């Protein structure tokens, strides 16, 4: 289990980070495109295209950071679910369909805009295409379903099969978790933007100064929002948290976020020289966020394992009972009687041994004693030779005793 939880931590952190970069990056790209239409400064359109280019610069990135981790997360959740057909698993599987669709639309939008601006002047640009907003819509829906599924698993630990994913998505916990992901998305996009866009040579450019100041302010606002949401969200799950490592990870994540906010806003006038510390601190926060989710998952999974184990034991018990009933061989008592008994005994007459009617009635109220006698016969009447042991099995002796009592006594 420890290995699966560790793999979940890695896969979940990679997927959430990549999804956050897609949501935040697409939003910022659209924002700067619209800003260009208002201000007519080419730098804004450059920012927009650069943001899109960084999100689409490698064909393997969507698979390695998005699709593969997402499928890994879904697989791990299936392993720990007491019912693979429950709404949580169904919803997670749905994200594996919606997410690639969003990636394809996002890629098409990037190619369309880059091709247009490569053959046309910036002044010919008239606005965003519907593809841009459509891809953002798909990513937000994936975030909504994905966070709702995870929250549903955390909240319904020990009874995941009965979890209602839709009621969880729109519950307070679900909404807070979803808004938290959106806030982290914008925060992630902003800090990437600040780190990779601002260089010393552009320090005198008015558009850069204006954008840098706006981005720093947005980072402060979204950072405070993430801090509060992260705090509230995890305390709302305190009934599922029983291990100290969670709180250690939780505190490290919060402290890292505070450091990142402080450095971005404390040194926004010289960002090109000071982004290493806040960027590293923010990455630690992302790892802490993924680690806290892994701890929440572990606690919920422990409860689910107990339910699955109990359910398995009950099913195995029922199986053994059914299996035993199906495989039990019916003993032919009458056949044994005619094969082993009738040569020496008769119902009414004395032969080699006494008649059954003179012996069997003595065992009228004790079938078990008659069975034991048939298994291990002993000499009782000196007028007859001892009865040889017929080598009967216990089930055969029991069936023969029952048969004789029915024939003689009843």
PDB file of C-alpha atoms in Angstrom, residues 131-304:
ATOM      1  CA  UNK A 131     -11.387  27.229 -29.498  1.00  0.00           C
ATOM      2  CA  UNK A 132      -9.455  29.035 -26.784  1.00  0.00           C
ATOM      3  CA  UNK A 133     -12.482  29.373 -24.530  1.00  0.00           C
ATOM      4  CA  UNK A 134     -13.651  25.863 -25.398  1.00  0.00           C
ATOM      5  CA  UNK A 135     -10.347  24.307 -24.304  1.00  0.00           C
ATOM      6  CA  UNK A 136     -10.457  26.346 -21.088  1.00  0.00           C
ATOM      7  CA  UNK A 137     -14.005  25.090 -20.508  1.00  0.00           C
ATOM      8  CA  UNK A 138     -12.890  21.458 -20.877  1.00  0.00           C
ATOM      9  CA  UNK A 139      -9.983  21.936 -18.474  1.00  0.00           C
ATOM     10  CA  UNK A 140     -12.213  23.588 -15.865  1.00  0.00           C
ATOM     11  CA  UNK A 141     -14.797  20.784 -16.167  1.00  0.00           C
ATOM     12  CA  UNK A 142     -12.015  18.207 -15.712  1.00  0.00           C
ATOM     13  CA  UNK A 143     -10.817  20.086 -12.610  1.00  0.00           C
ATOM     14  CA  UNK A 144     -14.376  20.197 -11.246  1.00  0.00           C
ATOM     15  CA  UNK A 145     -14.996  16.469 -11.748  1.00  0.00           C
ATOM     16  CA  UNK A 146     -11.507  15.419 -10.646  1.00  0.00           C
ATOM     17  CA  UNK A 147     -11.540  17.408  -7.391  1.00  0.00           C
ATOM     18  CA  UNK A 148     -15.133  16.369  -6.721  1.00  0.00           C
ATOM     19  CA  UNK A 149     -14.208  12.700  -7.140  1.00  0.00           C
ATOM     20  CA  UNK A 150     -11.256  12.985  -4.766  1.00  0.00           C
ATOM     21  CA  UNK A 151     -13.274  14.889  -2.159  1.00  0.00           C
ATOM     22  CA  UNK A 152     -16.044  12.311  -2.441  1.00  0.00           C
ATOM     23  CA  UNK A 153     -13.527   9.545  -1.748  1.00  0.00           C
ATOM     24  CA  UNK A 154     -12.084  11.426   1.249  1.00  0.00           C
ATOM     25  CA  UNK A 155     -15.490  12.266   2.722  1.00  0.00           C
ATOM     26  CA  UNK A 156     -17.034   8.846   2.192  1.00  0.00           C
ATOM     27  CA  UNK A 157     -14.102   6.781   3.425  1.00  0.00           C
ATOM     28  CA  UNK A 158     -15.224   3.269   4.284  1.00  0.00           C
ATOM     29  CA  UNK A 159     -18.354   3.545   2.131  1.00  0.00           C
ATOM     30  CA  UNK A 160     -17.163   4.704  -1.267  1.00  0.00           C
ATOM     31  CA  UNK A 161     -19.719   2.554  -3.029  1.00  0.00           C
ATOM     32  CA  UNK A 162     -22.508   4.737  -1.639  1.00  0.00           C
ATOM     33  CA  UNK A 163     -20.869   8.069  -2.421  1.00  0.00           C
ATOM     34  CA  UNK A 164     -22.895  10.499  -4.552  1.00  0.00           C
ATOM     35  CA  UNK A 165     -20.392  12.337  -6.692  1.00  0.00           C
ATOM     36  CA  UNK A 166     -22.781  15.076  -7.814  1.00  0.00           C
ATOM     37  CA  UNK A 167     -23.866  16.010  -4.316  1.00  0.00           C
ATOM     38  CA  UNK A 168     -20.184  16.090  -3.288  1.00  0.00           C
ATOM     39  CA  UNK A 169     -19.130  18.348  -6.170  1.00  0.00           C
ATOM     40  CA  UNK A 170     -21.632  20.977  -5.083  1.00  0.00           C
ATOM     41  CA  UNK A 171     -21.074  20.481  -1.365  1.00  0.00           C
ATOM     42  CA  UNK A 172     -19.072  23.036   0.611  1.00  0.00           C
ATOM     43  CA  UNK A 173     -15.979  20.813   0.594  1.00  0.00           C
ATOM     44  CA  UNK A 174     -16.305  20.186  -3.122  1.00  0.00           C
ATOM     45  CA  UNK A 175     -16.709  23.862  -4.014  1.00  0.00           C
ATOM     46  CA  UNK A 176     -13.794  24.917  -1.787  1.00  0.00           C
ATOM     47  CA  UNK A 177     -11.532  22.249  -3.314  1.00  0.00           C
ATOM     48  CA  UNK A 178     -12.505  23.271  -6.841  1.00  0.00           C
ATOM     49  CA  UNK A 179     -11.975  26.990  -6.209  1.00  0.00           C
ATOM     50  CA  UNK A 180      -8.646  26.111  -4.561  1.00  0.00           C
ATOM     51  CA  UNK A 181      -7.510  24.325  -7.730  1.00  0.00           C
ATOM     52  CA  UNK A 182      -8.525  27.332  -9.838  1.00  0.00           C
ATOM     53  CA  UNK A 183      -6.663  29.714  -7.515  1.00  0.00           C
ATOM     54  CA  UNK A 184      -3.559  27.500  -7.614  1.00  0.00           C
ATOM     55  CA  UNK A 185      -3.869  27.440 -11.422  1.00  0.00           C
ATOM     56  CA  UNK A 186      -3.733  31.218 -11.689  1.00  0.00           C
ATOM     57  CA  UNK A 187      -0.978  31.393  -9.086  1.00  0.00           C
ATOM     58  CA  UNK A 188       1.061  28.776 -10.942  1.00  0.00           C
ATOM     59  CA  UNK A 189       0.613  30.568 -14.261  1.00  0.00           C
ATOM     60  CA  UNK A 190       1.549  33.950 -12.779  1.00  0.00           C
ATOM     61  CA  UNK A 191       4.722  32.742 -11.084  1.00  0.00           C
ATOM     62  CA  UNK A 192       5.818  30.924 -14.253  1.00  0.00           C
ATOM     63  CA  UNK A 193       5.061  34.075 -16.209  1.00  0.00           C
ATOM     64  CA  UNK A 194       7.079  36.239 -13.824  1.00  0.00           C
ATOM     65  CA  UNK A 195      10.027  33.846 -13.772  1.00  0.00           C
ATOM     66  CA  UNK A 196      10.372  33.207 -17.494  1.00  0.00           C
ATOM     67  CA  UNK A 197       9.141  36.430 -19.127  1.00  0.00           C
ATOM     68  CA  UNK A 198      10.994  39.213 -17.322  1.00  0.00           C
ATOM     69  CA  UNK A 199      14.616  39.755 -18.327  1.00  0.00           C
ATOM     70  CA  UNK A 200      16.983  42.614 -17.427  1.00  0.00           C
ATOM     71  CA  UNK A 201      17.114  43.916 -21.007  1.00  0.00           C
ATOM     72  CA  UNK A 202      13.404  44.737 -20.993  1.00  0.00           C
ATOM     73  CA  UNK A 203      13.476  46.562 -17.663  1.00  0.00           C
ATOM     74  CA  UNK A 204      12.771  49.931 -19.283  1.00  0.00           C
ATOM     75  CA  UNK A 205       9.771  48.794 -21.296  1.00  0.00           C
ATOM     76  CA  UNK A 206       6.530  50.379 -20.042  1.00  0.00           C
ATOM     77  CA  UNK A 207       4.395  47.390 -21.009  1.00  0.00           C
ATOM     78  CA  UNK A 208       6.703  45.078 -19.102  1.00  0.00           C
ATOM     79  CA  UNK A 209       6.607  47.313 -16.041  1.00  0.00           C
ATOM     80  CA  UNK A 210       2.823  47.560 -16.122  1.00  0.00           C
ATOM     81  CA  UNK A 211       2.354  43.819 -16.630  1.00  0.00           C
ATOM     82  CA  UNK A 212       4.926  42.984 -13.976  1.00  0.00           C
ATOM     83  CA  UNK A 213       3.152  45.156 -11.409  1.00  0.00           C
ATOM     84  CA  UNK A 214      -0.257  43.707 -12.271  1.00  0.00           C
ATOM     85  CA  UNK A 215       1.080  40.162 -12.117  1.00  0.00           C
ATOM     86  CA  UNK A 216       2.719  40.761  -8.741  1.00  0.00           C
ATOM     87  CA  UNK A 217      -0.522  42.184  -7.369  1.00  0.00           C
ATOM     88  CA  UNK A 218      -2.502  39.229  -8.746  1.00  0.00           C
ATOM     89  CA  UNK A 219       0.002  36.861  -7.156  1.00  0.00           C
ATOM     90  CA  UNK A 220      -0.596  38.528  -3.795  1.00  0.00           C
ATOM     91  CA  UNK A 221      -4.386  38.301  -4.082  1.00  0.00           C
ATOM     92  CA  UNK A 222      -4.468  34.745  -5.377  1.00  0.00           C
ATOM     93  CA  UNK A 223      -1.749  33.736  -2.895  1.00  0.00           C
ATOM     94  CA  UNK A 224      -3.798  34.946   0.062  1.00  0.00           C
ATOM     95  CA  UNK A 225      -6.831  33.184  -1.414  1.00  0.00           C
ATOM     96  CA  UNK A 226      -4.941  29.905  -1.793  1.00  0.00           C
ATOM     97  CA  UNK A 227      -3.605  30.212   1.762  1.00  0.00           C
ATOM     98  CA  UNK A 228      -7.100  30.636   3.232  1.00  0.00           C
ATOM     99  CA  UNK A 229      -8.731  27.981   1.030  1.00  0.00           C
ATOM    100  CA  UNK A 230      -5.965  25.451   1.692  1.00  0.00           C
ATOM    101  CA  UNK A 231      -6.256  26.066   5.427  1.00  0.00           C
ATOM    102  CA  UNK A 232     -10.061  25.775   5.505  1.00  0.00           C
ATOM    103  CA  UNK A 233     -10.195  22.814   3.149  1.00  0.00           C
ATOM    104  CA  UNK A 234      -7.809  20.624   5.121  1.00  0.00           C
ATOM    105  CA  UNK A 235      -9.343  21.438   8.480  1.00  0.00           C
ATOM    106  CA  UNK A 236     -12.701  20.383   7.043  1.00  0.00           C
ATOM    107  CA  UNK A 237     -11.172  16.937   6.533  1.00  0.00           C
ATOM    108  CA  UNK A 238      -9.777  16.697  10.069  1.00  0.00           C
ATOM    109  CA  UNK A 239     -12.153  13.817  10.866  1.00  0.00           C
ATOM    110  CA  UNK A 240     -10.251  11.723   8.320  1.00  0.00           C
ATOM    111  CA  UNK A 241      -6.769  12.773   9.426  1.00  0.00           C
ATOM    112  CA  UNK A 242      -5.173  10.597  12.065  1.00  0.00           C
ATOM    113  CA  UNK A 243      -1.477  10.759  11.286  1.00  0.00           C
ATOM    114  CA  UNK A 244       1.133  13.312  12.226  1.00  0.00           C
ATOM    115  CA  UNK A 245       2.944  13.296   8.835  1.00  0.00           C
ATOM    116  CA  UNK A 246      -0.081  15.025   7.323  1.00  0.00           C
ATOM    117  CA  UNK A 247       0.232  18.009   9.622  1.00  0.00           C
ATOM    118  CA  UNK A 248       3.976  18.264   9.007  1.00  0.00           C
ATOM    119  CA  UNK A 249       3.447  18.335   5.241  1.00  0.00           C
ATOM    120  CA  UNK A 250       0.538  20.739   5.669  1.00  0.00           C
ATOM    121  CA  UNK A 251       2.611  23.245   7.671  1.00  0.00           C
ATOM    122  CA  UNK A 252       5.585  23.031   5.285  1.00  0.00           C
ATOM    123  CA  UNK A 253       3.238  23.768   2.373  1.00  0.00           C
ATOM    124  CA  UNK A 254       1.720  26.793   4.110  1.00  0.00           C
ATOM    125  CA  UNK A 255       5.104  28.215   5.104  1.00  0.00           C
ATOM    126  CA  UNK A 256       6.412  27.751   1.561  1.00  0.00           C
ATOM    127  CA  UNK A 257       3.412  29.604   0.166  1.00  0.00           C
ATOM    128  CA  UNK A 258       3.959  32.490   2.608  1.00  0.00           C
ATOM    129  CA  UNK A 259       7.634  32.724   1.589  1.00  0.00           C
ATOM    130  CA  UNK A 260       6.687  32.754  -2.086  1.00  0.00           C
ATOM    131  CA  UNK A 261       4.092  35.521  -1.627  1.00  0.00           C
ATOM    132  CA  UNK A 262       6.468  37.600   0.484  1.00  0.00           C
ATOM    133  CA  UNK A 263       9.378  37.427  -1.969  1.00  0.00           C
ATOM    134  CA  UNK A 264       7.301  38.143  -5.086  1.00  0.00           C
ATOM    135  CA  UNK A 265       5.690  41.232  -3.592  1.00  0.00           C
ATOM    136  CA  UNK A 266       8.726  42.319  -1.594  1.00  0.00           C
ATOM    137  CA  UNK A 267      11.013  42.331  -4.616  1.00  0.00           C
ATOM    138  CA  UNK A 268       8.699  43.037  -7.531  1.00  0.00           C
ATOM    139  CA  UNK A 269      10.894  45.933  -8.635  1.00  0.00           C
ATOM    140  CA  UNK A 270      13.753  43.541  -9.341  1.00  0.00           C
ATOM    141  CA  UNK A 271      12.034  40.283 -10.271  1.00  0.00           C
ATOM    142  CA  UNK A 272      14.630  39.116 -12.756  1.00  0.00           C
ATOM    143  CA  UNK A 273      17.136  38.727  -9.894  1.00  0.00           C
ATOM    144  CA  UNK A 274      14.867  37.427  -7.164  1.00  0.00           C
ATOM    145  CA  UNK A 275      12.476  34.835  -8.662  1.00  0.00           C
ATOM    146  CA  UNK A 276      14.535  31.775  -7.720  1.00  0.00           C
ATOM    147  CA  UNK A 277      13.520  31.841  -4.047  1.00  0.00           C
ATOM    148  CA  UNK A 278       9.748  32.367  -4.490  1.00  0.00           C
ATOM    149  CA  UNK A 279       9.661  29.942  -7.419  1.00  0.00           C
ATOM    150  CA  UNK A 280      11.404  27.218  -5.406  1.00  0.00           C
ATOM    151  CA  UNK A 281       9.158  27.943  -2.413  1.00  0.00           C
ATOM    152  CA  UNK A 282       6.068  27.666  -4.599  1.00  0.00           C
ATOM    153  CA  UNK A 283       7.224  24.320  -5.988  1.00  0.00           C
ATOM    154  CA  UNK A 284       7.629  23.108  -2.392  1.00  0.00           C
ATOM    155  CA  UNK A 285       4.059  24.263  -1.760  1.00  0.00           C
ATOM    156  CA  UNK A 286       2.870  22.232  -4.771  1.00  0.00           C
ATOM    157  CA  UNK A 287       4.667  19.159  -3.393  1.00  0.00           C
ATOM    158  CA  UNK A 288       3.112  19.800   0.018  1.00  0.00           C
ATOM    159  CA  UNK A 289      -0.317  20.107  -1.575  1.00  0.00           C
ATOM    160  CA  UNK A 290       0.186  16.763  -3.306  1.00  0.00           C
ATOM    161  CA  UNK A 291       1.536  15.206  -0.106  1.00  0.00           C
ATOM    162  CA  UNK A 292      -1.436  16.345   1.975  1.00  0.00           C
ATOM    163  CA  UNK A 293      -3.782  14.849  -0.611  1.00  0.00           C
ATOM    164  CA  UNK A 294      -1.833  11.578  -0.473  1.00  0.00           C
ATOM    165  CA  UNK A 295      -2.282  11.489   3.317  1.00  0.00           C
ATOM    166  CA  UNK A 296      -6.013  12.146   2.982  1.00  0.00           C
ATOM    167  CA  UNK A 297      -6.193   9.356   0.421  1.00  0.00           C
ATOM    168  CA  UNK A 298      -4.316   6.958   2.693  1.00  0.00           C
ATOM    169  CA  UNK A 299      -6.715   7.503   5.580  1.00  0.00           C
ATOM    170  CA  UNK A 300      -9.722   7.018   3.324  1.00  0.00           C
ATOM    171  CA  UNK A 301      -8.116   3.960   1.700  1.00  0.00           C
ATOM    172  CA  UNK A 302      -7.431   2.358   5.106  1.00  0.00           C
ATOM    173  CA  UNK A 303     -11.130   2.595   5.891  1.00  0.00           C
ATOM    174  CA  UNK A 304     -12.055   1.240   2.476  1.00  0.00           C
TER     175      UNK A 304
END
